[in-house]
Amino acid sequence: MVRGLHVSEEVRRTLVRRLLVITAATKQDLPGAARRLERLMQDVETAERTGQLPGREAERTGPSPDQPGDRGGGTP
């Protein structure tokens, strides 16, 4: 999925990192991981069209919603 994209190495690394976090999250929060995967797939489509991820400024100034410990508004 990520390897075949025509994007920069920085974007590719970010997508791979997010996918790994989602994979780890499935062990504890399957519904949250499913939401994260849906967001990731939307971002992959955007990256494929534009060559960059949406919301790059938000990623620099704050934590990504796909970081470990985020439960996506689910159970505490």
Short mmCIF file of C-alpha atoms in Angstrom, two decimals:
data_model
loop_
_atom_site.label_atom_id
_atom_site.label_comp_id
_atom_site.label_asym_id
_atom_site.label_seq_id
_atom_site.Cartn_x
_atom_site.Cartn_y
_atom_site.Cartn_z
CA MET A 1 0.00 0.00 0.00
CA VAL A 2 2.56 2.62 1.09
CA ARG A 3 5.55 1.30 -0.85
CA GLY A 4 3.91 1.82 -4.24
CA LEU A 5 2.99 5.47 -3.67
CA HIS A 6 4.76 8.18 -5.64
CA VAL A 7 5.54 10.44 -2.67
CA SER A 8 8.62 11.74 -0.89
CA GLU A 9 10.51 9.55 1.57
CA GLU A 10 9.34 11.80 4.42
CA VAL A 11 5.68 11.21 3.55
CA ARG A 12 6.31 7.50 3.10
CA ARG A 13 8.00 7.23 6.53
CA THR A 14 5.13 9.10 8.16
CA LEU A 15 2.55 6.80 6.58
CA VAL A 16 4.49 3.68 7.57
CA ARG A 17 4.84 4.95 11.14
CA ARG A 18 1.11 5.64 11.34
CA LEU A 19 0.33 2.17 9.98
CA LEU A 20 2.55 0.57 12.63
CA VAL A 21 0.80 2.54 15.38
CA ILE A 22 -2.59 1.46 14.04
CA THR A 23 -1.45 -2.17 13.96
CA ALA A 24 -0.32 -1.96 17.60
CA ALA A 25 -3.58 -0.26 18.61
CA THR A 26 -5.69 -3.14 17.33
CA LYS A 27 -4.60 -5.21 20.33
CA GLN A 28 -6.23 -2.79 22.77
CA ASP A 29 -8.83 -0.75 20.88
CA LEU A 30 -10.19 -2.34 17.73
CA PRO A 31 -12.91 0.27 17.03
CA GLY A 32 -10.40 3.09 17.53
CA ALA A 33 -7.89 1.35 15.28
CA ALA A 34 -10.57 1.00 12.60
CA ARG A 35 -11.24 4.76 12.77
CA ARG A 36 -7.52 5.49 12.53
CA LEU A 37 -7.18 3.15 9.55
CA GLU A 38 -10.04 4.93 7.78
CA ARG A 39 -8.31 8.30 8.34
CA LEU A 40 -5.02 6.83 7.15
CA MET A 41 -6.61 5.55 3.95
CA GLN A 42 -8.09 9.00 3.28
CA ASP A 43 -4.65 10.53 3.83
CA VAL A 44 -3.05 7.95 1.52
CA GLU A 45 -5.50 8.94 -1.23
CA THR A 46 -4.70 12.62 -0.66
CA ALA A 47 -0.95 11.93 -0.64
CA GLU A 48 -1.24 9.99 -3.87
CA ARG A 49 -3.02 12.92 -5.55
CA THR A 50 -0.96 15.78 -4.10
CA GLY A 51 2.35 14.23 -3.04
CA GLN A 52 1.96 15.41 0.55
CA LEU A 53 -0.10 14.64 3.61
CA PRO A 54 -3.03 16.85 4.60
CA GLY A 55 -2.67 18.94 7.75
CA ARG A 56 1.12 19.10 7.76
CA GLU A 57 1.07 22.18 10.05
CA ALA A 58 -1.05 20.34 12.62
CA GLU A 59 1.44 17.47 12.67
CA ARG A 60 4.30 19.86 13.48
CA THR A 61 2.49 21.74 16.25
CA GLY A 62 0.64 19.00 18.04
CA PRO A 63 0.33 15.26 18.53
CA SER A 64 -1.10 13.19 15.75
CA PRO A 65 -4.41 11.43 16.45
CA ASP A 66 -2.62 8.20 15.57
CA GLN A 67 -0.08 8.39 18.40
CA PRO A 68 -0.02 5.62 21.02
CA GLY A 69 -2.24 6.32 23.97
CA ASP A 70 -4.89 8.07 21.89
CA ARG A 71 -8.12 6.18 22.17
CA GLY A 72 -9.93 8.32 19.63
CA GLY A 73 -12.48 9.59 22.14
CA GLY A 74 -13.45 6.07 23.14
CA THR A 75 -13.02 4.48 26.50
CA PRO A 76 -10.61 6.22 28.89
#
